[in-house]
mmCIF file of C-alpha atoms and ligand atoms in Angstrom:
data_model
loop_
_atom_site.group_PDB
_atom_site.id
_atom_site.type_symbol
_atom_site.label_atom_id
_atom_site.label_comp_id
_atom_site.label_asym_id
_atom_site.label_seq_id
_atom_site.Cartn_x
_atom_site.Cartn_y
_atom_site.Cartn_z
ATOM 1 C CA MET A 1 0.064 -0.455 0.099
ATOM 2 C CA SER A 2 1.569 3.891 -0.145
ATOM 3 C CA ALA A 3 2.681 6.469 2.246
ATOM 4 C CA LEU A 4 -0.667 8.485 1.274
ATOM 5 C CA THR A 5 -3.474 5.591 0.972
ATOM 6 C CA GLU A 6 -1.533 4.696 4.245
ATOM 7 C CA ILE A 7 -1.884 8.707 5.213
ATOM 8 C CA LEU A 8 -5.460 8.578 4.549
ATOM 9 C CA ARG A 9 -5.838 5.393 5.980
ATOM 10 C CA ARG A 10 -5.626 7.035 9.254
ATOM 11 C CA GLN A 11 -6.715 10.632 8.689
ATOM 12 C CA ILE A 12 -10.390 9.153 8.052
ATOM 13 C CA ALA A 13 -10.219 6.626 11.417
ATOM 14 C CA LEU A 14 -9.062 9.454 13.116
ATOM 15 C CA SER A 15 -11.469 12.472 12.217
ATOM 16 C CA GLY A 16 -14.170 10.839 10.128
ATOM 17 C CA PRO A 17 -14.736 10.703 6.010
ATOM 18 C CA LEU A 18 -13.223 13.977 3.884
ATOM 19 C CA ASN A 19 -14.887 15.581 1.527
ATOM 20 C CA ILE A 20 -13.680 15.114 -2.506
ATOM 21 C CA ALA A 21 -12.050 17.963 -2.149
ATOM 22 C CA GLU A 22 -9.826 17.522 0.358
ATOM 23 C CA TYR A 23 -9.133 13.801 -1.080
ATOM 24 C CA MET A 24 -8.686 15.860 -4.010
ATOM 25 C CA ASN A 25 -6.211 18.268 -2.141
ATOM 26 C CA LEU A 26 -4.304 15.704 -0.128
ATOM 27 C CA CYS A 27 -4.333 13.594 -3.685
ATOM 28 C CA LEU A 28 -2.593 16.429 -5.715
ATOM 29 C CA GLN A 29 -0.989 18.551 -2.922
ATOM 30 C CA HIS A 30 0.313 16.053 -0.065
ATOM 31 C CA PRO A 31 3.561 18.326 0.296
ATOM 32 C CA GLN A 32 5.257 14.473 0.334
ATOM 33 C CA HIS A 33 3.155 12.773 -1.689
ATOM 34 C CA GLY A 34 1.108 14.745 -3.642
ATOM 35 C CA TYR A 35 0.619 14.298 -7.531
ATOM 36 C CA TYR A 36 1.867 17.433 -8.451
ATOM 37 C CA ILE A 37 4.526 17.766 -5.463
ATOM 38 C CA THR A 38 6.339 14.608 -6.496
ATOM 39 C CA ARG A 39 6.561 14.781 -10.858
ATOM 40 C CA ASP A 40 6.325 16.378 -14.310
ATOM 41 C CA PRO A 41 3.331 14.153 -15.417
ATOM 42 C CA PHE A 42 3.171 15.586 -18.884
ATOM 43 C CA GLY A 43 3.755 14.138 -22.579
ATOM 44 C CA VAL A 44 3.533 10.667 -24.383
ATOM 45 C CA ALA A 45 5.290 9.415 -20.944
ATOM 46 C CA GLY A 46 3.047 11.026 -18.602
ATOM 47 C CA ASP A 47 -0.800 10.646 -17.493
ATOM 48 C CA PHE A 48 -1.593 13.127 -20.169
ATOM 49 C CA THR A 49 -1.167 15.107 -22.991
ATOM 50 C CA THR A 50 -2.018 18.899 -23.011
ATOM 51 C CA ALA A 51 -2.842 21.029 -26.188
ATOM 52 C CA PRO A 52 0.817 23.398 -25.267
ATOM 53 C CA GLU A 53 2.294 19.994 -25.382
ATOM 54 C CA ILE A 54 0.583 18.420 -28.610
ATOM 55 C CA SER A 55 1.344 21.716 -30.745
ATOM 56 C CA GLN A 56 3.323 24.715 -30.598
ATOM 57 C CA MET A 57 0.915 26.342 -32.526
ATOM 58 C CA PHE A 58 -1.667 26.381 -29.679
ATOM 59 C CA GLY A 59 1.008 29.182 -27.594
ATOM 60 C CA GLU A 60 1.452 30.973 -30.725
ATOM 61 C CA MET A 61 -2.401 32.095 -31.598
ATOM 62 C CA ILE A 62 -2.541 32.244 -27.908
ATOM 63 C CA GLY A 63 -0.361 34.705 -27.414
ATOM 64 C CA LEU A 64 -0.648 36.620 -30.790
ATOM 65 C CA ALA A 65 -4.439 37.105 -29.214
ATOM 66 C CA LEU A 66 -1.944 38.720 -26.556
ATOM 67 C CA ALA A 67 -0.644 40.751 -28.548
ATOM 68 C CA GLN A 68 -3.079 42.050 -29.991
ATOM 69 C CA ILE A 69 -5.259 42.573 -27.194
ATOM 70 C CA TRP A 70 -2.132 45.039 -25.862
ATOM 71 C CA LEU A 71 -2.066 47.095 -28.889
ATOM 72 C CA ASP A 72 -6.435 47.758 -29.565
ATOM 73 C CA GLN A 73 -6.349 48.230 -25.788
ATOM 74 C CA GLY A 74 -3.889 51.396 -26.239
ATOM 75 C CA SER A 75 0.207 49.508 -25.380
ATOM 76 C CA HIS A 76 0.615 50.315 -22.172
ATOM 77 C CA PRO A 77 2.461 48.022 -19.648
ATOM 78 C CA LEU A 78 0.704 45.008 -17.455
ATOM 79 C CA MET A 79 1.046 41.501 -15.759
ATOM 80 C CA LEU A 80 1.269 39.118 -18.350
ATOM 81 C CA VAL A 81 0.150 35.854 -15.622
ATOM 82 C CA GLU A 82 -0.603 31.879 -16.749
ATOM 83 C CA ALA A 83 -1.936 30.103 -14.065
ATOM 84 C CA GLY A 84 -0.399 25.993 -14.026
ATOM 85 C CA PRO A 85 1.659 26.225 -16.430
ATOM 86 C CA GLY A 86 2.920 23.000 -16.271
ATOM 87 C CA ARG A 87 5.935 22.310 -17.761
ATOM 88 C CA GLY A 88 6.217 26.684 -18.702
ATOM 89 C CA THR A 89 6.115 25.341 -23.108
ATOM 90 C CA LEU A 90 3.191 27.626 -23.122
ATOM 91 C CA MET A 91 4.602 30.982 -22.167
ATOM 92 C CA ALA A 92 7.401 29.754 -24.494
ATOM 93 C CA ASP A 93 5.283 30.140 -27.426
ATOM 94 C CA ILE A 94 3.858 32.818 -26.535
ATOM 95 C CA LEU A 95 7.132 35.041 -25.897
ATOM 96 C CA ARG A 96 8.429 33.496 -28.702
ATOM 97 C CA SER A 97 5.521 34.147 -31.707
ATOM 98 C CA THR A 98 5.139 37.974 -29.742
ATOM 99 C CA ALA A 99 8.834 38.236 -29.249
ATOM 100 C CA ARG A 100 8.230 40.169 -33.114
ATOM 101 C CA VAL A 101 5.527 42.966 -31.680
ATOM 102 C CA PRO A 102 7.215 45.729 -31.208
ATOM 103 C CA GLY A 103 7.254 46.987 -28.052
ATOM 104 C CA PHE A 104 5.363 43.820 -26.623
ATOM 105 C CA GLN A 105 7.246 42.147 -24.329
ATOM 106 C CA ASP A 106 9.212 44.890 -23.096
ATOM 107 C CA ALA A 107 5.065 46.326 -21.867
ATOM 108 C CA VAL A 108 4.581 43.223 -20.247
ATOM 109 C CA GLN A 109 5.740 41.442 -17.433
ATOM 110 C CA VAL A 110 5.609 38.194 -16.955
ATOM 111 C CA HIS A 111 3.955 35.759 -13.677
ATOM 112 C CA LEU A 112 3.767 32.227 -13.274
ATOM 113 C CA ILE A 113 0.965 30.773 -10.050
ATOM 114 C CA GLU A 114 2.551 27.791 -9.254
ATOM 115 C CA THR A 115 2.496 25.614 -6.737
ATOM 116 C CA SER A 116 5.125 22.952 -7.868
ATOM 117 C CA PRO A 117 7.772 22.847 -7.019
ATOM 118 C CA VAL A 118 9.311 20.259 -9.551
ATOM 119 C CA LEU A 119 7.102 22.475 -12.014
ATOM 120 C CA ARG A 120 9.013 25.837 -11.441
ATOM 121 C CA ASP A 121 12.060 23.954 -11.949
ATOM 122 C CA ARG A 122 10.944 22.767 -15.600
ATOM 123 C CA GLN A 123 8.984 26.268 -16.312
ATOM 124 C CA ARG A 124 12.927 27.840 -15.432
ATOM 125 C CA GLN A 125 13.958 25.469 -18.224
ATOM 126 C CA SER A 126 11.278 26.025 -20.910
ATOM 127 C CA LEU A 127 11.451 30.748 -20.557
ATOM 128 C CA GLY A 128 15.713 30.181 -20.596
ATOM 129 C CA ALA A 129 16.666 33.995 -19.974
ATOM 130 C CA HIS A 130 13.063 36.173 -19.432
ATOM 131 C CA PRO A 131 12.900 37.190 -15.954
ATOM 132 C CA VAL A 132 9.770 35.432 -14.762
ATOM 133 C CA THR A 133 8.324 35.988 -11.036
ATOM 134 C CA TRP A 134 6.676 33.118 -9.585
ATOM 135 C CA HIS A 135 3.532 32.501 -7.081
ATOM 136 C CA ASP A 136 2.377 30.043 -4.844
ATOM 137 C CA SER A 137 -1.709 31.289 -5.305
ATOM 138 C CA ILE A 138 -3.405 34.207 -7.916
ATOM 139 C CA HIS A 139 -4.251 36.175 -4.533
ATOM 140 C CA ASP A 140 -0.592 36.404 -3.953
ATOM 141 C CA LEU A 141 -0.289 38.673 -7.467
ATOM 142 C CA PRO A 142 0.450 42.049 -7.633
ATOM 143 C CA ASP A 143 -2.733 45.127 -7.630
ATOM 144 C CA GLY A 144 -2.951 46.065 -12.161
ATOM 145 C CA PRO A 145 -4.048 45.209 -15.550
ATOM 146 C CA MET A 146 -3.162 41.838 -16.376
ATOM 147 C CA LEU A 147 -3.477 39.797 -20.074
ATOM 148 C CA PHE A 148 -4.184 36.414 -17.199
ATOM 149 C CA ILE A 149 -4.449 32.880 -19.270
ATOM 150 C CA ALA A 150 -4.383 29.047 -17.554
ATOM 151 C CA ASN A 151 -5.059 26.085 -20.306
ATOM 152 C CA GLU A 152 -6.498 23.260 -18.378
ATOM 153 C CA PHE A 153 -5.966 24.582 -14.466
ATOM 154 C CA PHE A 154 -9.307 25.255 -13.346
ATOM 155 C CA ASP A 155 -9.867 20.808 -13.581
ATOM 156 C CA ALA A 156 -7.252 20.546 -11.135
ATOM 157 C CA LEU A 157 -8.843 22.543 -8.582
ATOM 158 C CA PRO A 158 -10.439 20.417 -5.275
ATOM 159 C CA ILE A 159 -14.431 20.255 -6.163
ATOM 160 C CA ARG A 160 -17.364 18.583 -3.437
ATOM 161 C CA GLN A 161 -19.931 16.614 -5.008
ATOM 162 C CA PHE A 162 -23.421 17.087 -3.382
ATOM 163 C CA VAL A 163 -26.540 15.258 -3.901
ATOM 164 C CA ARG A 164 -29.734 17.201 -3.991
ATOM 165 C CA LYS A 165 -32.014 15.823 -1.106
ATOM 166 C CA GLY A 166 -35.330 18.461 -0.396
ATOM 167 C CA SER A 167 -34.251 21.515 1.142
ATOM 168 C CA GLY A 168 -31.070 20.016 1.981
ATOM 169 C CA TRP A 169 -27.771 18.464 0.260
ATOM 170 C CA ALA A 170 -25.786 15.070 0.775
ATOM 171 C CA GLU A 171 -22.003 15.895 0.932
ATOM 172 C CA ARG A 172 -20.296 13.048 -1.040
ATOM 173 C CA SER A 173 -17.357 11.656 0.913
ATOM 174 C CA VAL A 174 -14.401 9.496 0.797
ATOM 175 C CA GLY A 175 -14.285 7.073 4.190
ATOM 176 C CA LEU A 176 -13.605 3.332 5.418
ATOM 177 C CA VAL A 177 -15.537 0.639 4.442
ATOM 178 C CA GLU A 178 -13.956 -2.725 6.018
ATOM 179 C CA ASP A 179 -10.610 -0.823 5.598
ATOM 180 C CA GLU A 180 -10.465 0.662 2.806
ATOM 181 C CA LEU A 181 -10.983 4.164 0.697
ATOM 182 C CA SER A 182 -15.062 4.516 -0.362
ATOM 183 C CA PHE A 183 -16.867 6.954 -1.305
ATOM 184 C CA GLY A 184 -20.023 8.183 0.918
ATOM 185 C CA LEU A 185 -22.850 10.269 1.271
ATOM 186 C CA LEU A 186 -22.465 11.870 4.794
ATOM 187 C CA SER A 187 -26.401 13.070 6.236
ATOM 188 C CA PRO A 188 -27.631 16.294 4.078
ATOM 189 C CA THR A 189 -26.981 19.637 5.416
ATOM 190 C CA ALA A 190 -28.018 23.311 4.845
ATOM 191 C CA GLN A 191 -26.059 25.163 1.838
ATOM 192 C CA PRO A 192 -27.600 28.443 1.127
ATOM 193 C CA VAL A 193 -24.286 29.226 -1.354
ATOM 194 C CA LEU A 194 -25.719 25.675 -3.621
ATOM 195 C CA ASP A 195 -29.206 26.797 -3.279
ATOM 196 C CA ASP A 196 -27.768 30.404 -5.111
ATOM 197 C CA LEU A 197 -26.055 28.398 -8.004
ATOM 198 C CA PHE A 198 -28.347 25.188 -8.338
ATOM 199 C CA SER A 199 -31.469 27.034 -8.172
ATOM 200 C CA ASP A 200 -33.214 24.991 -9.876
ATOM 201 C CA VAL A 201 -32.206 21.272 -9.876
ATOM 202 C CA GLU A 202 -33.949 18.450 -9.047
ATOM 203 C CA ASP A 203 -34.081 16.359 -5.356
ATOM 204 C CA GLY A 204 -31.466 13.171 -6.373
ATOM 205 C CA THR A 205 -29.234 14.847 -8.405
ATOM 206 C CA LEU A 206 -25.598 15.684 -8.206
ATOM 207 C CA VAL A 207 -24.129 18.621 -7.744
ATOM 208 C CA GLU A 208 -20.343 20.182 -7.753
ATOM 209 C CA TRP A 209 -18.898 22.772 -6.411
ATOM 210 C CA CYS A 210 -15.662 24.428 -7.290
ATOM 211 C CA PRO A 211 -14.830 26.206 -3.692
ATOM 212 C CA ALA A 212 -11.338 27.722 -4.562
ATOM 213 C CA ALA A 213 -12.916 29.141 -7.708
ATOM 214 C CA ALA A 214 -15.127 31.782 -7.345
ATOM 215 C CA PRO A 215 -11.770 33.450 -4.988
ATOM 216 C CA MET A 216 -9.680 33.300 -7.428
ATOM 217 C CA MET A 217 -12.365 34.697 -10.462
ATOM 218 C CA GLU A 218 -12.703 38.252 -7.811
ATOM 219 C CA GLY A 219 -9.064 38.668 -7.797
ATOM 220 C CA ILE A 220 -8.980 37.817 -11.784
ATOM 221 C CA ALA A 221 -11.470 40.809 -12.609
ATOM 222 C CA SER A 222 -10.089 42.723 -9.746
ATOM 223 C CA ARG A 223 -7.183 43.221 -12.349
ATOM 224 C CA VAL A 224 -8.252 42.685 -15.459
ATOM 225 C CA ALA A 225 -11.402 45.388 -14.691
ATOM 226 C CA GLN A 226 -8.627 47.249 -14.687
ATOM 227 C CA GLY A 227 -7.062 47.006 -18.461
ATOM 228 C CA GLY A 228 -6.044 43.497 -20.418
ATOM 229 C CA ALA A 229 -8.503 40.462 -20.020
ATOM 230 C CA ALA A 230 -8.674 36.628 -19.241
ATOM 231 C CA ILE A 231 -8.349 32.976 -20.986
ATOM 232 C CA ILE A 232 -9.324 30.649 -19.404
ATOM 233 C CA ILE A 233 -9.366 27.708 -21.310
ATOM 234 C CA ASP A 234 -10.032 23.991 -19.921
ATOM 235 C CA TYR A 235 -12.769 21.404 -20.728
ATOM 236 C CA GLY A 236 -16.218 21.430 -18.955
ATOM 237 C CA ALA A 237 -19.806 22.288 -19.087
ATOM 238 C CA PRO A 238 -21.877 25.919 -19.342
ATOM 239 C CA ASP A 239 -23.846 24.484 -16.932
ATOM 240 C CA GLY A 240 -23.207 21.450 -15.588
ATOM 241 C CA THR A 241 -24.635 19.102 -13.193
ATOM 242 C CA GLY A 242 -23.900 14.849 -12.298
ATOM 243 C CA ASP A 243 -20.025 13.750 -11.175
ATOM 244 C CA THR A 244 -17.408 14.079 -13.179
ATOM 245 C CA LEU A 245 -14.392 13.668 -11.006
ATOM 246 C CA GLN A 246 -11.460 11.390 -13.121
ATOM 247 C CA ALA A 247 -8.266 9.552 -12.789
ATOM 248 C CA LEU A 248 -5.950 9.441 -14.752
ATOM 249 C CA GLN A 249 -3.025 7.911 -14.795
ATOM 250 C CA THR A 250 -0.725 6.568 -17.797
ATOM 251 C CA GLN A 251 -3.318 8.236 -20.051
ATOM 252 C CA LYS A 252 -5.474 6.167 -19.087
ATOM 253 C CA PRO A 253 -9.307 6.126 -16.489
ATOM 254 C CA VAL A 254 -8.504 4.389 -13.145
ATOM 255 C CA ASP A 255 -10.581 4.694 -10.192
ATOM 256 C CA PRO A 256 -10.889 7.335 -8.110
ATOM 257 C CA LEU A 257 -9.765 6.183 -4.345
ATOM 258 C CA ALA A 258 -7.704 3.487 -6.802
ATOM 259 C CA THR A 259 -4.221 5.144 -6.308
ATOM 260 C CA PRO A 260 -4.141 7.927 -4.220
ATOM 261 C CA GLY A 261 -0.858 11.002 -5.066
ATOM 262 C CA GLN A 262 0.029 7.914 -8.245
ATOM 263 C CA ALA A 263 -3.176 9.323 -10.687
ATOM 264 C CA ASP A 264 -4.223 13.425 -11.809
ATOM 265 C CA LEU A 265 -7.629 13.589 -10.784
ATOM 266 C CA THR A 266 -9.769 16.539 -12.383
ATOM 267 C CA ALA A 267 -13.080 17.699 -13.120
ATOM 268 C CA HIS A 268 -15.444 18.860 -15.401
ATOM 269 C CA VAL A 269 -15.231 23.234 -14.624
ATOM 270 C CA ASN A 270 -18.267 24.948 -14.807
ATOM 271 C CA PHE A 271 -17.804 27.679 -16.683
ATOM 272 C CA GLY A 272 -21.482 29.698 -15.764
ATOM 273 C CA HIS A 273 -19.960 29.639 -12.373
ATOM 274 C CA LEU A 274 -17.179 30.922 -13.137
ATOM 275 C CA ALA A 275 -18.083 33.705 -15.136
ATOM 276 C CA LYS A 276 -20.126 35.058 -12.272
ATOM 277 C CA ALA A 277 -18.187 35.305 -10.190
ATOM 278 C CA ALA A 278 -15.380 37.335 -12.609
ATOM 279 C CA GLY A 279 -18.865 39.506 -13.505
ATOM 280 C CA LEU A 280 -17.276 40.816 -16.354
ATOM 281 C CA ASP A 281 -17.951 41.050 -20.644
ATOM 282 C CA ASN A 282 -17.897 37.364 -20.857
ATOM 283 C CA GLY A 283 -18.193 35.132 -24.007
ATOM 284 C CA LEU A 284 -17.660 31.375 -24.258
ATOM 285 C CA GLU A 285 -15.656 29.555 -27.576
ATOM 286 C CA ASP A 286 -15.407 26.466 -28.615
ATOM 287 C CA GLN A 287 -11.521 25.835 -28.412
ATOM 288 C CA GLY A 288 -11.856 24.826 -32.410
ATOM 289 C CA VAL A 289 -13.751 27.538 -33.856
ATOM 290 C CA PHE A 290 -11.108 30.004 -31.166
ATOM 291 C CA LEU A 291 -7.833 28.585 -32.803
ATOM 292 C CA GLU A 292 -9.599 29.113 -36.144
ATOM 293 C CA LEU A 293 -10.426 32.767 -36.187
ATOM 294 C CA LEU A 294 -7.055 33.045 -34.878
ATOM 295 C CA GLY A 295 -5.626 31.953 -38.316
ATOM 296 C CA ILE A 296 -4.407 28.444 -37.270
ATOM 297 C CA THR A 297 -4.489 26.466 -40.901
ATOM 298 C CA ALA A 298 -3.032 29.366 -42.068
ATOM 299 C CA ARG A 299 -0.466 28.434 -39.267
ATOM 300 C CA ALA A 300 -0.302 24.559 -39.837
ATOM 301 C CA GLN A 301 -0.311 25.552 -43.917
ATOM 302 C CA GLN A 302 2.666 27.621 -43.536
ATOM 303 C CA LEU A 303 4.643 24.466 -40.527
ATOM 304 C CA ALA A 304 3.511 21.580 -43.063
ATOM 305 C CA PRO A 305 6.455 21.542 -44.810
ATOM 306 C CA HIS A 306 8.737 21.554 -42.117
ATOM 307 C CA ASP A 307 7.380 19.386 -40.223
ATOM 308 C CA SER A 308 5.137 15.900 -41.009
ATOM 309 C CA ARG A 309 2.751 15.990 -37.142
ATOM 310 C CA ILE A 310 1.626 19.438 -37.771
ATOM 311 C CA ALA A 311 -1.608 17.819 -40.058
ATOM 312 C CA ALA A 312 -2.817 15.144 -37.564
ATOM 313 C CA ALA A 313 -1.929 18.483 -34.194
ATOM 314 C CA HIS A 314 -3.975 20.280 -36.481
ATOM 315 C CA ARG A 315 -7.130 17.995 -36.559
ATOM 316 C CA ARG A 316 -6.163 16.828 -32.962
ATOM 317 C CA LEU A 317 -6.801 20.399 -31.256
ATOM 318 C CA THR A 318 -9.417 22.056 -33.741
ATOM 319 C CA HIS A 319 -11.514 19.029 -35.095
ATOM 320 C CA PRO A 320 -15.577 18.588 -32.817
ATOM 321 C CA GLN A 321 -13.892 14.721 -32.173
ATOM 322 C CA GLU A 322 -11.299 15.248 -30.711
ATOM 323 C CA MET A 323 -11.020 18.488 -27.887
ATOM 324 C CA GLY A 324 -12.349 21.070 -30.517
ATOM 325 C CA THR A 325 -15.543 21.110 -28.708
ATOM 326 C CA LEU A 326 -14.790 19.584 -25.517
ATOM 327 C CA PHE A 327 -12.529 21.858 -25.024
ATOM 328 C CA LYS A 328 -13.932 25.920 -24.293
ATOM 329 C CA VAL A 329 -12.350 28.733 -24.072
ATOM 330 C CA LEU A 330 -14.587 32.075 -21.485
ATOM 331 C CA GLY A 331 -12.906 35.264 -22.385
ATOM 332 C CA LEU A 332 -13.597 38.391 -20.591
ATOM 333 C CA SER A 333 -12.539 42.097 -20.312
ATOM 334 C CA ALA A 334 -13.803 44.728 -18.787
ATOM 335 C CA HIS A 335 -12.856 47.039 -21.779
ATOM 336 C CA MET A 336 -13.039 45.197 -25.233
ATOM 337 C CA ARG A 337 -16.206 42.824 -26.851
ATOM 338 C CA PRO A 338 -15.873 40.481 -27.864
ATOM 339 C CA LEU A 339 -12.154 39.869 -27.830
ATOM 340 C CA PRO A 340 -9.768 37.884 -30.780
ATOM 341 C CA GLY A 341 -11.495 34.065 -31.334
ATOM 342 C CA PHE A 342 -14.424 34.815 -30.319
ATOM 343 C CA ARG A 343 -17.994 35.237 -32.084
ATOM 344 C CA ASN A 344 -19.808 36.745 -29.305
ATOM 345 C CA PHE A 345 -19.482 38.186 -26.207
ATOM 346 C CA THR A 346 -22.443 39.252 -23.338
ATOM 347 C CA THR A 347 -22.122 41.701 -20.735
ATOM 348 C CA LYS A 348 -21.261 41.367 -17.561
ATOM 349 C CA GLY A 349 -21.859 37.595 -15.700
ATOM 350 C CA SER A 350 -25.365 38.307 -17.214
ATOM 351 C CA TYR A 351 -23.946 34.679 -18.678
ATOM 352 C CA THR A 352 -25.976 32.578 -21.309
ATOM 353 C CA GLN A 353 -24.968 30.326 -23.696
HETATM 354 N N1 LIG B 1 -1.492 24.324 -18.395
HETATM 355 C C1 LIG B 1 -0.030 23.685 -18.384
HETATM 356 C C2 LIG B 1 -0.597 22.734 -17.030
HETATM 357 C C3 LIG B 1 -2.038 21.676 -16.768
HETATM 358 S S1 LIG B 1 -2.018 20.800 -16.006
HETATM 359 C C4 LIG B 1 -0.778 22.640 -20.050
HETATM 360 O O1 LIG B 1 -1.210 22.920 -20.825
HETATM 361 O O2 LIG B 1 0.486 22.014 -20.332
HETATM 362 C C5 LIG B 1 -1.825 21.739 -13.500
HETATM 363 C C6 LIG B 1 -0.861 22.511 -13.750
HETATM 364 O O3 LIG B 1 -1.504 23.351 -12.292
HETATM 365 C C7 LIG B 1 -0.352 22.244 -13.468
HETATM 366 O O4 LIG B 1 1.385 23.049 -13.155
HETATM 367 C C8 LIG B 1 0.486 22.440 -11.277
HETATM 368 O O5 LIG B 1 1.858 22.001 -10.835
HETATM 369 C C9 LIG B 1 -0.411 23.821 -11.289
HETATM 370 N N2 LIG B 1 -1.290 23.869 -9.956
HETATM 371 C C10 LIG B 1 -2.471 22.686 -9.570
HETATM 372 N N3 LIG B 1 -3.216 23.064 -8.482
HETATM 373 C C11 LIG B 1 -3.014 24.124 -8.081
HETATM 374 C C12 LIG B 1 -3.132 24.918 -7.365
HETATM 375 N N4 LIG B 1 -3.655 25.053 -6.756
HETATM 376 N N5 LIG B 1 -2.419 26.474 -7.703
HETATM 377 C C13 LIG B 1 -1.372 26.656 -8.532
HETATM 378 N N6 LIG B 1 -0.749 26.517 -9.459
HETATM 379 C C14 LIG B 1 -1.562 24.602 -9.656
#
């Protein structure tokens, strides 16, 4: 049995079942055995592959969109912030693709939000000599305008799960059955936050709530309101319900309780909740359409003669049966509607799909 499984069993035996967020948090962030703390999980040899690792085109399109926003807003100095940068590939591609935009790189200061020491080292290698400031949390960023980007960051934030029972909510938990980790349901309690977020769900419906997301979105919005924009890319739904907790190990789904700390744990992102918490003008676009509108096809045609993998990467990033519609892009801005890459924008948190 792994060291983390033993720690979890002892903690549950001592103080009772964990909620799903506590379980996810220990699995992903435990200071010695947490998934993100101990390893670099990306790439073909790792547990999952992300869009920036599939092709440089992903970061190039985002870099040019960010530079366009900066130009359109008057080329003022601002922070360029990425949350959960993984190997640093996306930021490296953004910096490479914007190197020829006059003045851009002198105007932006790069800030990265990252908890994992292993991944901070990887990011340092990827970004070479470029000056970067690291933070543990969005709440540690300096105040001021910013261009914010996050790819597959919010899906790694711990969620809590509840089942509607009459006027209350029964929380799903991880407890012990015959000394094995096992899912259970606690007695219903009042949860006013959920009454507000899920006002019209039927009895017996399971809902997911990411407690860290709203405070983070408020931190993002208070800066973007001063200038810049936020682009948040992830998989999820505008307003989903149902159990989406998933564990991936060596690119395959596994039981989320079977190998704590050894598998990546994620849940679908609720974009409606993110937009509502930000309270800024917003748009939700499919990743495929977003990249197409930013010019990925022309870029693929340019690169194809030099790189035989480009056609497959283009398809993987944009095709509706691959990442094209499963992944969504949330754009937030206080100054410009719509942002490059979006067909539509709605005003201030009045989020509709
Ligand atoms: N954006 C990258 C990596 C996505 S994986 C890519 O597309 O390849 C999630 C990233 O978020 C990792 O870098 C992980 O270490 C980081 N992370 C997860 N939870 C975090 C938290 N609570 N605070 C800061 N970083 C976190």
